[in-house]
Short mmCIF file of C-alpha atoms in Angstrom, two decimals:
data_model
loop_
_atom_site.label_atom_id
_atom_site.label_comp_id
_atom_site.label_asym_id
_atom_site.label_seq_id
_atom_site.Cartn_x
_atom_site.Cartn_y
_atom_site.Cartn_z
CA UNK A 1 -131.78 -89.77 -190.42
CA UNK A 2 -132.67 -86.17 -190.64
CA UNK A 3 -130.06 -83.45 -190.55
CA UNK A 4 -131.37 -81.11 -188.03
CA UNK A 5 -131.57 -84.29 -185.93
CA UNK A 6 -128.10 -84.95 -186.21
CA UNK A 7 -127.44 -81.55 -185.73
CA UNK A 8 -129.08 -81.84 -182.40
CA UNK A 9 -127.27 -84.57 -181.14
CA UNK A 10 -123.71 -83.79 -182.44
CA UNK A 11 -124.91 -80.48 -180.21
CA UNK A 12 -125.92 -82.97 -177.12
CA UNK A 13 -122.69 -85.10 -177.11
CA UNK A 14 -120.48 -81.26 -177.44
CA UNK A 15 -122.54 -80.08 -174.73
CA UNK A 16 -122.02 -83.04 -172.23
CA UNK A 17 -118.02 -83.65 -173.36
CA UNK A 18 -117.28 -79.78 -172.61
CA UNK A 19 -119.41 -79.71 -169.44
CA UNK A 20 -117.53 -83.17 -168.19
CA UNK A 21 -114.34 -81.22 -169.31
CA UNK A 22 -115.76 -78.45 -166.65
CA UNK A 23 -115.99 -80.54 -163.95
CA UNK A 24 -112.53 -81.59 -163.97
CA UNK A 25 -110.59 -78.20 -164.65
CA UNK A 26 -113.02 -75.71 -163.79
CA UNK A 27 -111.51 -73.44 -160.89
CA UNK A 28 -112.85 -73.58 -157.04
CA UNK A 29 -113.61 -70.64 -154.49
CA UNK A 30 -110.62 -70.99 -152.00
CA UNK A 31 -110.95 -73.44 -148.61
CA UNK A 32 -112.97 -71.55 -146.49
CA UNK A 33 -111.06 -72.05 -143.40
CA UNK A 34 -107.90 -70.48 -142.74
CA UNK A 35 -104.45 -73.23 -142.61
CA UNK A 36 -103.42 -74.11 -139.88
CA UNK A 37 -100.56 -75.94 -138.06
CA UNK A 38 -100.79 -79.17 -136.47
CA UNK A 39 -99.20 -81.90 -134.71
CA UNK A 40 -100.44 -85.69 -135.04
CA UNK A 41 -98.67 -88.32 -132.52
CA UNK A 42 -99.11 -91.81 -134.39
CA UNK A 43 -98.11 -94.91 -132.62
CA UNK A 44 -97.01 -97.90 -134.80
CA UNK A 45 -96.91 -101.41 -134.09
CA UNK A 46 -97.04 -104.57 -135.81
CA UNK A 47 -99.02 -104.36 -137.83
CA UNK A 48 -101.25 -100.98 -137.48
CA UNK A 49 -100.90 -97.59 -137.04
CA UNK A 50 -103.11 -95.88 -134.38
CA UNK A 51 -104.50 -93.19 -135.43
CA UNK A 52 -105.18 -95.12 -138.74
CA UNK A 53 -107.13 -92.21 -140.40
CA UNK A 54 -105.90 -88.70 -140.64
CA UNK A 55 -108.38 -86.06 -141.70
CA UNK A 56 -106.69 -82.84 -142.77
CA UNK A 57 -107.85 -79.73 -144.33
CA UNK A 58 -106.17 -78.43 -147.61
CA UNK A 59 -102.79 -76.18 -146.78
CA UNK A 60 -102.71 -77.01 -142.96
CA UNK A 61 -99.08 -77.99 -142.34
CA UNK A 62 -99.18 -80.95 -140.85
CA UNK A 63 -96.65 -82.33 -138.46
CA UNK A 64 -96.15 -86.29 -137.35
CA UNK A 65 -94.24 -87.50 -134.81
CA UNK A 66 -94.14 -91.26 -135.18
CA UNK A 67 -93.68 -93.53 -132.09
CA UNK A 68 -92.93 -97.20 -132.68
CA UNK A 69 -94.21 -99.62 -129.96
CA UNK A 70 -92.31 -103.00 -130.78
CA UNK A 71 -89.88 -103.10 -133.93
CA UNK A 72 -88.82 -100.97 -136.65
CA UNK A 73 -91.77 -99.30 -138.54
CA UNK A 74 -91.97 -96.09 -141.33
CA UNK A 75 -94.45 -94.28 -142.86
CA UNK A 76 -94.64 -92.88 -146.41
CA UNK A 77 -97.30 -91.62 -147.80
CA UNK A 78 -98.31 -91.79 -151.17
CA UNK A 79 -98.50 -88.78 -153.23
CA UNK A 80 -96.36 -86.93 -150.83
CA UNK A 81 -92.71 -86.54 -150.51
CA UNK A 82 -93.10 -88.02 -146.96
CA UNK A 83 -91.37 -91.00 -145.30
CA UNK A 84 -90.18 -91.58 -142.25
CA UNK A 85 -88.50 -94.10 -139.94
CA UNK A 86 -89.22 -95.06 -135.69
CA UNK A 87 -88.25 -97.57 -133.88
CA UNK A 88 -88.60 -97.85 -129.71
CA UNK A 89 -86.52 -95.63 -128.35
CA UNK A 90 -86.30 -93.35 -131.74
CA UNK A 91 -89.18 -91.56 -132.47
CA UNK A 92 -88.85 -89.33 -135.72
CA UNK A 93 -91.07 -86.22 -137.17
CA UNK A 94 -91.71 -84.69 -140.35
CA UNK A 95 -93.20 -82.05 -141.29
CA UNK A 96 -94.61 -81.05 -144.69
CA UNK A 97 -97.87 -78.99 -146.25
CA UNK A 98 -101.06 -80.47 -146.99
CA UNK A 99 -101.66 -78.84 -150.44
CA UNK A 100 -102.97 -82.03 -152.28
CA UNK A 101 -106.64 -82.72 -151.25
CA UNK A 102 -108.01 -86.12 -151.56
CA UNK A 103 -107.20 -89.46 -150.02
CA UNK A 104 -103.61 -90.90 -149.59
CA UNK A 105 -103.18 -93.89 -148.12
CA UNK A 106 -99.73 -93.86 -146.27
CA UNK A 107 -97.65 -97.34 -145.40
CA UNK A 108 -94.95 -98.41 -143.46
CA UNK A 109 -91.57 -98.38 -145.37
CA UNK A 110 -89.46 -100.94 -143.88
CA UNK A 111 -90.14 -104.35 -143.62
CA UNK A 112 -91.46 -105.09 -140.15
CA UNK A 113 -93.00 -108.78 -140.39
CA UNK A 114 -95.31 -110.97 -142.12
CA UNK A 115 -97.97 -108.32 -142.56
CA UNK A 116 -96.07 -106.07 -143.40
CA UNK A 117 -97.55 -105.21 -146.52
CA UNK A 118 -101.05 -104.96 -145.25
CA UNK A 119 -100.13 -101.95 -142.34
CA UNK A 120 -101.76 -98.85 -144.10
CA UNK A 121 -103.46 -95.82 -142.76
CA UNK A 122 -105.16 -93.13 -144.85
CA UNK A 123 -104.54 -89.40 -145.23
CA UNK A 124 -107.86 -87.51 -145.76
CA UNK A 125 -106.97 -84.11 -147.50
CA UNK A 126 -110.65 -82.29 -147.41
CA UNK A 127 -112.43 -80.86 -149.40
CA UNK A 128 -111.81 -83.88 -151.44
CA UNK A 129 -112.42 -81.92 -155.25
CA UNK A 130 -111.09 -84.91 -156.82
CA UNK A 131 -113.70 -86.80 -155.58
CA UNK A 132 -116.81 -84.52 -155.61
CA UNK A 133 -115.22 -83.09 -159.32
CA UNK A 134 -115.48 -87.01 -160.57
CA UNK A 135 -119.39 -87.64 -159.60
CA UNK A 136 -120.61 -84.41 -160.76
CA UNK A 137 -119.02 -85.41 -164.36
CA UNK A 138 -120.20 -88.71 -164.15
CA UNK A 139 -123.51 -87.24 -163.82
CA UNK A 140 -123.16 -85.03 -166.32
CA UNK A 141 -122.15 -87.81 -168.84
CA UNK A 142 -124.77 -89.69 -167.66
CA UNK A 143 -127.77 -87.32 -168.13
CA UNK A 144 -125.88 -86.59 -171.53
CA UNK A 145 -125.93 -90.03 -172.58
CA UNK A 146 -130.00 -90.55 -171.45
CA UNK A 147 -130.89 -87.23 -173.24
CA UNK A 148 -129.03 -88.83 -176.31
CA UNK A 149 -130.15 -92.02 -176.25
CA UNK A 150 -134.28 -90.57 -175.76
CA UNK A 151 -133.67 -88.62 -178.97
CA UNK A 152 -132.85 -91.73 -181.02
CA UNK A 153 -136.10 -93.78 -180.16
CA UNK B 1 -83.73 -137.36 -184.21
CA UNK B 2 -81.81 -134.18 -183.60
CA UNK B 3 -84.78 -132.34 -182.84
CA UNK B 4 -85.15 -134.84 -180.02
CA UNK B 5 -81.01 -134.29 -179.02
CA UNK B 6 -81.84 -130.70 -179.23
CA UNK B 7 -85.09 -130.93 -176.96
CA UNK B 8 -82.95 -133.25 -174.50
CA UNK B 9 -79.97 -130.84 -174.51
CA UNK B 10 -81.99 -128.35 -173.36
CA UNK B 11 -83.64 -130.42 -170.60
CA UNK B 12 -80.38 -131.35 -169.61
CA UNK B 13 -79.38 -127.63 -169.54
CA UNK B 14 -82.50 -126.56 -167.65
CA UNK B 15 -82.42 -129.47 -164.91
CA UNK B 16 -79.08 -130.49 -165.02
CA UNK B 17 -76.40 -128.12 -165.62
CA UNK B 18 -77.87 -124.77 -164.36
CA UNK B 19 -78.56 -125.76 -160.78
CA UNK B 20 -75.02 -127.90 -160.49
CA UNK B 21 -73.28 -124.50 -161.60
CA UNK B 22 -74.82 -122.73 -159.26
CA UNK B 23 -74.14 -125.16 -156.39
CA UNK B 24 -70.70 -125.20 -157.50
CA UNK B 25 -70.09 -121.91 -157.31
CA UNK B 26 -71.53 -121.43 -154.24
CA UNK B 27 -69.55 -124.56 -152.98
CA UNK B 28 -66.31 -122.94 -154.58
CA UNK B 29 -67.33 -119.52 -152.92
CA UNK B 30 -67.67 -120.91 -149.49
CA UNK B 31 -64.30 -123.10 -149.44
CA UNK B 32 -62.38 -120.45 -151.74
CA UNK B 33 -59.19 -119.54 -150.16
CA UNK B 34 -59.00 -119.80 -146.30
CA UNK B 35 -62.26 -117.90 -145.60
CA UNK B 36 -64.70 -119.87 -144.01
CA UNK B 37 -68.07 -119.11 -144.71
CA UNK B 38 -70.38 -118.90 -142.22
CA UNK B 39 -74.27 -118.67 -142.47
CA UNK B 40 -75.94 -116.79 -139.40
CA UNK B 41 -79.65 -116.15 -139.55
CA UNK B 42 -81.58 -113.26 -137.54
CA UNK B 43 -84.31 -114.27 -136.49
CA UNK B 44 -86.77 -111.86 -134.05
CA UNK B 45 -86.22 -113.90 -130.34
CA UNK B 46 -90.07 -115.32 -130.60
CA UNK B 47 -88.91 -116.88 -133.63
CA UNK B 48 -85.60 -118.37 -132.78
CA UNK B 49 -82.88 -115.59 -132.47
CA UNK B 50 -79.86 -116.28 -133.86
CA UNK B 51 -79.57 -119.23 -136.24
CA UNK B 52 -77.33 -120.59 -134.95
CA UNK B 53 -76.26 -119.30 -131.89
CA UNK B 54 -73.06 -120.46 -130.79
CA UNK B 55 -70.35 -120.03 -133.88
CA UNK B 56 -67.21 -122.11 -133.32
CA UNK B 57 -64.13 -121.08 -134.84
CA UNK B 58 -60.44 -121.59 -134.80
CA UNK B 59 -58.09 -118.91 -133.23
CA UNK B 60 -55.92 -117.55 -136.59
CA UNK B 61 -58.71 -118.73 -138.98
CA UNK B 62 -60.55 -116.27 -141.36
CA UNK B 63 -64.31 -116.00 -141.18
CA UNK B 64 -66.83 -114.74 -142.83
CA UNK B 65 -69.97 -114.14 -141.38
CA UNK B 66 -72.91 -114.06 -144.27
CA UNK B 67 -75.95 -112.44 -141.99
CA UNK B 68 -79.44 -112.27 -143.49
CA UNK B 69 -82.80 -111.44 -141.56
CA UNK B 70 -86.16 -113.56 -142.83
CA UNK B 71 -88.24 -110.83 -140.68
CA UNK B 72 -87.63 -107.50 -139.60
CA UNK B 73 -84.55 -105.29 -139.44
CA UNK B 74 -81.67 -106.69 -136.98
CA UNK B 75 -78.27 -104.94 -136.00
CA UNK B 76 -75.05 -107.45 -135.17
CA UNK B 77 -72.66 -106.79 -132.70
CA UNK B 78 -69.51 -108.65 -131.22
CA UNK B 79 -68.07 -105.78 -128.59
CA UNK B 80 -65.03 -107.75 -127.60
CA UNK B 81 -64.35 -108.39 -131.21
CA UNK B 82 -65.44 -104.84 -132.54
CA UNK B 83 -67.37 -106.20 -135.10
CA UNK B 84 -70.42 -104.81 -136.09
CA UNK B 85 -73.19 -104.36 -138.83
CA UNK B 86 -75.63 -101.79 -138.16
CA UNK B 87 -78.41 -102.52 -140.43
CA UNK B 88 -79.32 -106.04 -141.34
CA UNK B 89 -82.42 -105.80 -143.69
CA UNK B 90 -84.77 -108.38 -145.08
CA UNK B 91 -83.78 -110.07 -147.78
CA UNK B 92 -80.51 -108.25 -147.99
CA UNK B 93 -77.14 -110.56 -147.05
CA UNK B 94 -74.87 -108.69 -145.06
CA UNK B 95 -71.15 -110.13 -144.90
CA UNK B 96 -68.33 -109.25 -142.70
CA UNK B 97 -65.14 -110.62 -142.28
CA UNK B 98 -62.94 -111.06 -139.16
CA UNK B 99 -59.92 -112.88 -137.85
CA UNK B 100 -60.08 -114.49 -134.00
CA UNK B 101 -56.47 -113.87 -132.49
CA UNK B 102 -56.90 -114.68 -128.92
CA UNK B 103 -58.90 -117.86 -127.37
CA UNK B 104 -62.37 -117.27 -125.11
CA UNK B 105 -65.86 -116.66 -125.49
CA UNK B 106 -67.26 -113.69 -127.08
CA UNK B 107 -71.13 -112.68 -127.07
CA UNK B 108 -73.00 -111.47 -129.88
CA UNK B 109 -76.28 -109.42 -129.96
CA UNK B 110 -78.79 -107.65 -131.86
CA UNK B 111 -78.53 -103.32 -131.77
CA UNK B 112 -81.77 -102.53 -133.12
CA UNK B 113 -85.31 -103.03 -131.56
CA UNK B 114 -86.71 -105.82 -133.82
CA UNK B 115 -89.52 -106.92 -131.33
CA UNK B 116 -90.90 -106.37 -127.87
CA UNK B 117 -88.13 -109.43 -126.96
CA UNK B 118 -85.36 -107.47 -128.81
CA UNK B 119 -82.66 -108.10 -126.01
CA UNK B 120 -83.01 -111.72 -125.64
CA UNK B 121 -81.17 -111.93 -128.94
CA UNK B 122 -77.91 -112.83 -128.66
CA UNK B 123 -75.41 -115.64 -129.69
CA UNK B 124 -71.96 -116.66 -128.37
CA UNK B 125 -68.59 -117.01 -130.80
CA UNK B 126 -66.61 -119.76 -129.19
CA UNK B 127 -62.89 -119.00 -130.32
CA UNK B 128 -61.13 -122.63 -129.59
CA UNK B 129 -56.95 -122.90 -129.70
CA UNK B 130 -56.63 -126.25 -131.34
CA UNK B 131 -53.47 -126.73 -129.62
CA UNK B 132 -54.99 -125.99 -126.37
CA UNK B 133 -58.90 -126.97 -126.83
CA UNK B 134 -59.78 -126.92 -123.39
CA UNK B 135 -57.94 -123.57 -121.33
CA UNK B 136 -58.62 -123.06 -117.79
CA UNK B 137 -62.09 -120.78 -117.57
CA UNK B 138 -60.59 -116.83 -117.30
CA UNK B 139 -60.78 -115.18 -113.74
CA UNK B 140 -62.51 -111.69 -113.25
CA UNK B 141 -62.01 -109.44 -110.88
CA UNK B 142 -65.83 -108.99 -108.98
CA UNK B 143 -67.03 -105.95 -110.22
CA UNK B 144 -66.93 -102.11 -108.17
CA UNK B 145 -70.06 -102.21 -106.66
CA UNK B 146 -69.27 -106.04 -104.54
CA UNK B 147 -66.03 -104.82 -103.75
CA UNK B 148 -67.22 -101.64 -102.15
CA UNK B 149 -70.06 -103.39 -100.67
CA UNK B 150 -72.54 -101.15 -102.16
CA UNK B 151 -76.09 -101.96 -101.81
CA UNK B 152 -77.26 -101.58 -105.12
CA UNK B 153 -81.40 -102.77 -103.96
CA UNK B 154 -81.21 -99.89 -101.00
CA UNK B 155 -83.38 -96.71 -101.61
CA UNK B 156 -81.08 -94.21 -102.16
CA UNK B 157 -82.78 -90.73 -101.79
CA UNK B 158 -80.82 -87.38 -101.54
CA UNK B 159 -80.82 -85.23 -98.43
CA UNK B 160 -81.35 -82.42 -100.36
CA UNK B 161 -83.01 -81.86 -103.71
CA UNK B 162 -82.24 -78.65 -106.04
CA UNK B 163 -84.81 -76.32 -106.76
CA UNK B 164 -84.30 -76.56 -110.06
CA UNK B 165 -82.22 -78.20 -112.46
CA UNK B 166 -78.43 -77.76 -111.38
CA UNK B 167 -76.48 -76.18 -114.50
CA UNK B 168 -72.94 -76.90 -115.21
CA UNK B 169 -73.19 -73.36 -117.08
CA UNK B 170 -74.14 -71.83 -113.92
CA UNK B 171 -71.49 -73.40 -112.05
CA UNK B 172 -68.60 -72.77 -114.06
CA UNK B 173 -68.74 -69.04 -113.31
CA UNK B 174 -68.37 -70.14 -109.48
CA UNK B 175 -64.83 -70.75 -109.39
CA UNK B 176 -65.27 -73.84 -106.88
CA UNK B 177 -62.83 -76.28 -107.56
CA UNK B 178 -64.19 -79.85 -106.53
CA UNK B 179 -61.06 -82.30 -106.09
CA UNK B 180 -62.90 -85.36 -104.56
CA UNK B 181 -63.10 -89.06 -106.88
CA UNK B 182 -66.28 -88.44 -108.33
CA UNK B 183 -66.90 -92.17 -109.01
CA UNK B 184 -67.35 -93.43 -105.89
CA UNK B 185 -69.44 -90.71 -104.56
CA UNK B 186 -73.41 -89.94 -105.20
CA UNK B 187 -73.57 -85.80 -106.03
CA UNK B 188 -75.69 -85.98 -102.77
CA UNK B 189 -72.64 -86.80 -101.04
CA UNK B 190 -70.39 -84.22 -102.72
CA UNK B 191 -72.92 -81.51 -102.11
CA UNK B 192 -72.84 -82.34 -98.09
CA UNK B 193 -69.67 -81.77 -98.29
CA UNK B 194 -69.73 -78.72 -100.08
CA UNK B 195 -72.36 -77.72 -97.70
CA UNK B 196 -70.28 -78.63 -94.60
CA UNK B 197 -67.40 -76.69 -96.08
CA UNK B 198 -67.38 -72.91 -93.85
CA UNK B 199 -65.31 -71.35 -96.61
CA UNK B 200 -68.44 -71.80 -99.05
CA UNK B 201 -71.16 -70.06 -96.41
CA UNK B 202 -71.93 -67.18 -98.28
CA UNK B 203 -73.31 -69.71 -101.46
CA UNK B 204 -76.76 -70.38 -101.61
CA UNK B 205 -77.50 -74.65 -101.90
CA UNK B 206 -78.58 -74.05 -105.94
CA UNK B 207 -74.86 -72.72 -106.76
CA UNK B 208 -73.50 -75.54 -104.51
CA UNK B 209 -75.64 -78.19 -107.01
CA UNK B 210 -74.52 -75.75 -109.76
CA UNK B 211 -70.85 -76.58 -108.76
CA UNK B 212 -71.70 -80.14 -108.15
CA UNK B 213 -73.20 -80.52 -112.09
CA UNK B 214 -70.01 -79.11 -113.45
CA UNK B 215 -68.20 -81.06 -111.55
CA UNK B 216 -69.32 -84.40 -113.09
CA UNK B 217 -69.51 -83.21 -116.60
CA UNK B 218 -66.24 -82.10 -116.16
CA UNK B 219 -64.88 -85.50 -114.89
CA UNK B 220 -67.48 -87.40 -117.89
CA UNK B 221 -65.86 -85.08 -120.71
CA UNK B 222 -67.75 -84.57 -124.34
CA UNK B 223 -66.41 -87.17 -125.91
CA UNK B 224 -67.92 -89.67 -123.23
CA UNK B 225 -71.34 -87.83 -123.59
CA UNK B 226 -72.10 -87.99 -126.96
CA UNK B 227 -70.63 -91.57 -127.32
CA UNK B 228 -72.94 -92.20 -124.03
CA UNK B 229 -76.33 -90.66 -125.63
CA UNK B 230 -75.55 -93.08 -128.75
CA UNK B 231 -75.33 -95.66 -126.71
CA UNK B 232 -78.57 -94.68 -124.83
CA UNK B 233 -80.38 -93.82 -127.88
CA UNK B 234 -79.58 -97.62 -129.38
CA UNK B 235 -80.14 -99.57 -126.15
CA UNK B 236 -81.62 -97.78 -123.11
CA UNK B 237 -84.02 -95.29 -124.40
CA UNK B 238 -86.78 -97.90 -125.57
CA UNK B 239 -87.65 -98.44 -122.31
CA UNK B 240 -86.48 -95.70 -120.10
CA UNK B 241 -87.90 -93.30 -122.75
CA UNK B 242 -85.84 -90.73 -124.83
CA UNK B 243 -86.58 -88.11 -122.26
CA UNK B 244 -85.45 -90.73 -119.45
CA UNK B 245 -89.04 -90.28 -117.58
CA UNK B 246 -88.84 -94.19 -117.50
CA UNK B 247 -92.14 -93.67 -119.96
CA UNK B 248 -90.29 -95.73 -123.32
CA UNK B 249 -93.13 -97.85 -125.23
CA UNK B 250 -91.30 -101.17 -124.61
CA UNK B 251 -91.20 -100.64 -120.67
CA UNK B 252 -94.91 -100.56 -120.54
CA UNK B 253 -96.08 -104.12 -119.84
CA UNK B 254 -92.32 -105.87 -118.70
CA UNK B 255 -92.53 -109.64 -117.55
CA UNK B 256 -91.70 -108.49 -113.74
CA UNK B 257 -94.15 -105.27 -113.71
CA UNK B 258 -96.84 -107.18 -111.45
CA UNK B 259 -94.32 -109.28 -109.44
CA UNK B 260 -92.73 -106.12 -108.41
CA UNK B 261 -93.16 -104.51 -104.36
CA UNK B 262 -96.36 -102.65 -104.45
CA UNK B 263 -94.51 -100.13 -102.90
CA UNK B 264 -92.05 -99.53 -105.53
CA UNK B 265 -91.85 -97.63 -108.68
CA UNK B 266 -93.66 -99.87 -111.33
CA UNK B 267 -91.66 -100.15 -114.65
CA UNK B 268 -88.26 -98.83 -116.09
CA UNK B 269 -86.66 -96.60 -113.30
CA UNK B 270 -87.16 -92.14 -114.23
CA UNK B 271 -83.66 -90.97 -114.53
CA UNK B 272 -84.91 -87.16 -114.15
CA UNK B 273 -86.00 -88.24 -110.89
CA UNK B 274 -83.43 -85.86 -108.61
CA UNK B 275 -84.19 -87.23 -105.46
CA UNK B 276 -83.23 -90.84 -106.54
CA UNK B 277 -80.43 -90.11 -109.26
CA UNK B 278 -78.39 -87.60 -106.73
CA UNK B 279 -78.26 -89.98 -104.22
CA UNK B 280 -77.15 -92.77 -106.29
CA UNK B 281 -73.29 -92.63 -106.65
CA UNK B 282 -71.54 -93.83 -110.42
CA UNK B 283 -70.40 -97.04 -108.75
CA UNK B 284 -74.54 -98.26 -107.84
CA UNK B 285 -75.18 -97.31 -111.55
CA UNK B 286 -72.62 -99.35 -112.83
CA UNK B 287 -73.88 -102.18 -110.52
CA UNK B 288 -77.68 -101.85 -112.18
CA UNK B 289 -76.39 -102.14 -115.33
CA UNK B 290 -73.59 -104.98 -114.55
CA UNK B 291 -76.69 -107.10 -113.10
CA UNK B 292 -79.52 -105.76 -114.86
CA UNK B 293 -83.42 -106.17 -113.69
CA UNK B 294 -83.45 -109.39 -111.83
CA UNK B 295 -86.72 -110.49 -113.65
CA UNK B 296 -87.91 -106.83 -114.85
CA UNK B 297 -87.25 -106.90 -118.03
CA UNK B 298 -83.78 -105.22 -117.84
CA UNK B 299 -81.05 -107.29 -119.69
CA UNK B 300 -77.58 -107.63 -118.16
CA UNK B 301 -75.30 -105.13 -119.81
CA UNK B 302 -71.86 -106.95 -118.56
CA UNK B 303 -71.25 -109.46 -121.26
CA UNK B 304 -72.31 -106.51 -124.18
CA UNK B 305 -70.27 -103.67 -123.01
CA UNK B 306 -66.66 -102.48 -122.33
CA UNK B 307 -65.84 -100.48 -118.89
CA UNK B 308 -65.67 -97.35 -121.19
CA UNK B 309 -68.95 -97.82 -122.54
CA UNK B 310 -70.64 -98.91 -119.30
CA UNK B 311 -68.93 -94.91 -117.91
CA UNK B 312 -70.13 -93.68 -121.11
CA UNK B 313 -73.72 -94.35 -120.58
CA UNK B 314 -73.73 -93.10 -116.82
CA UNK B 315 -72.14 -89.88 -117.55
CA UNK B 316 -74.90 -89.74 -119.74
CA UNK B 317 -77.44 -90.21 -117.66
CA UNK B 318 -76.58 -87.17 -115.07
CA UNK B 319 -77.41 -85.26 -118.29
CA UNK B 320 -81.04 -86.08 -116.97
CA UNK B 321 -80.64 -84.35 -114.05
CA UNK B 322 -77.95 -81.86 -114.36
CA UNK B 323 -78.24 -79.26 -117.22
CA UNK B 324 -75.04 -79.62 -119.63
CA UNK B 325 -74.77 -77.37 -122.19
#
């Protein structure tokens, strides 16, 4: 082992750790489009919600009015302070600000049969940074690691 | 040799002793005092309703009722009694207790919407006198409509229809005092009258309805409408819709709907329908909801609710039509 080789590969491994470290924390040009207000309608029965899939863009605020078809049926979703409660007959709303991108999955919150567990829809909060932020560091390490590892043969 | 007491101490504790102490304090829990303990299970209709369904007790005896769903949120209601829980959850035991004073039969049901068969849940508590197990069956009176004769089946359009929605706001700055017995007559009717009436020429028909709306919010009072938009809300609204277009999610595919006169209405009658709901007078509503749906879909609301609640519930409904404030 020769210094200036270590040298050179202490450098590769800081190089590819603060460029990860980048990826994850380094700030993003604003959402392009302006926010804007909406109104979902989501029917519920047993054991789906219809839409299933919500695709939102960041700081829109979002309203849902949920409409139960058969029994009692919520819908929280994860990551927000959101959860609400319909049953036929008593529709409810909420109303709250997109301003978490990524993907939430959102479930009903009172027990409403045997599959209860399984009746989950997804919020889609775009652009999904969490997501993009993620594979560009993975590639990062990755062509870090492959640089490293070709120096030591 | 004591490690083999020890190990069969244990045993004994493990197989033995814990599960007889916890029998016998249930045991002691259910005979303790002169509460009787009751079990009732809420089942969703499809999956055998109440469990079980016909509760005997003794008139004077205490009860108590330990109510636990295996499936979806129930409600439990005795109106006679005025008993209720509002919220049975799963896995959650609710108790109640009550004392039976008087000998008969009172129905139970479920208040909340725990499947598409929701109202076909209900039970009977059979209060027996021991002294007197088998009483003559009780005599009622036949209800408003039969003694009136009214034809609660006939079409019953109005002659004339507002323009626009009558407001008892509107008509309260009219000064038109209405003195009729708004119960027997449809607000078609007291309109014609109004309309007949050559002291009220100079009114156009709108202020006539106008008078007419404040009329039977007047004779409904506040008290009766808010208690009669709970009611709605809990039992009505599921199928006639919380705007009362008739457009509720569980009205949309009712056992009747294809058996039903091609010329009718399909589905859960539209209460903002003027032409229909001004021609049809308190005493026809109360006969729809006495009978309910002969094989629509509708339950029958006679056995579940008072006379108050039933007058409730249709001063309610004019709120479709008429514009309270």
């Amino acid at each position: 082992m020769s210094r200036p080789n270590r040298q050179l590969r202490f450098a590769i491994v800081a190089v590819s750790a603060v460029l990860t470290l980048a990826a994850f924390v380094a700030p993003l040009p604003a959402v392009a489009s302006a926010p804007q207000a909406r109104r979902i309608e989501i029917s519920a029965r047993q054991f789906a919600y219809e839409p299933a899939t919500l695709n939102v863009q960041r700081g829109d605020t979002i309203t849902v009015h949920l409409e139960s078809l058969d029994a009692a049926h919520g819908l929280a979703v994860d990551g927000y302070a959101v959860n609400i409660q319909a049953e036929p007959g008593k529709s409810a709303d909420v109303t709250f600000v997109a301003d978490k991108e990524g993907k939430f999955k959102f479930r009903c919150s009172i027990a409403c049969g045997t599959l209860h567990p399984f009746m989950i829809g997804e919020l889609d909060v775009t652009p999904n940074y969490p997501f993009a932020r993620a594979i560009i560091a993975t590639l990062i390490t990755a062509i870090g690691a492959v640089i490293y590892f070709w120096n030591r043969t | 040799m004591r490690k083999e007491l020890f190990a069969l101490t244990v045993v004994f504790l493990i197989f033995v002793a814990f599960p007889a102490s916890l029998w016998g304090y249930q045991a002691w829990r259910t005979n303790a005092g002169d509460t009787r303990v009751i079990a009732l299970t809420a089942n969703a209709p499809a999956t055998g309703g109440w469990v079980p369904d016909t509760i005997r007790v003794n008139v004077g005896e205490r009860v108590r009722l330990r109510i636990s769903s295996p499936d979806v949120a129930h409600g439990f209601e005795v109106p006679t009694l005025g008993i209720r829980v509002d919220e049975i959850l799963p896995g959650h035991v609710e108790e109640i207790e009550f004392t039976a004073t008087r000998a008969g039969r009172f129905p139970f049901a479920c208040t909340r919407w725990c499947s598409v068969d929701h109202w076909r849940m209900r039970g009977t508590i059979l209060v027996v006198d021991p002294a007197n197990p088998n009483p003559p069956l009780p005599t009622f009176a036949p209800p408003l409509y039969q003694q009136l004769k009214v034809d609660i089946d006939a079409m019953h359009p109005t002659q004339n229809t507002p323009t626009q929605k009558p407001s008892a706001a509107r008509g309260a700055l009219l000064g038109i005092a209405i003195a009729d017995d708004l119960r027997m007559k449809s607000p078609s009717d007291v309109f014609t009258k109004l309309r007949a009436d050559a002291m009220l020429r100079s009114y156009t028909d709108l202020q006539l309805w106008d008078a007419t709306a404040l009329a039977w919010k007047r004779t409904a009072g506040d008290t009766a409408l808010a208690r009669g938009q709970k009611l709605y809300a809990r039992d009505c609204a599921a199928c006639h819709g919380e705007s009362g277009q008739g457009d509720g999610p569980a009205g949309r595919n009712l056992p009747g709907m294809r058996a039903m006169d091609a010329t009718m209405r399909k589905g859960p009658a539209d209460f903002t329908d003027a032409a229909q709901m001004l021609g049809a007078s308190d005493v026809l509503l109360q006969g729809k909801l006495l009978r309910g749906g002969m094989g629509t879909g509708m339950p029958e609301w006679r056995s579940l609710y008072t006379d108050e609640e039933m007058w409730n519930v249709i001063s309610f409904l004019r709120s479709f039509v008429f514009d309270y404030p």
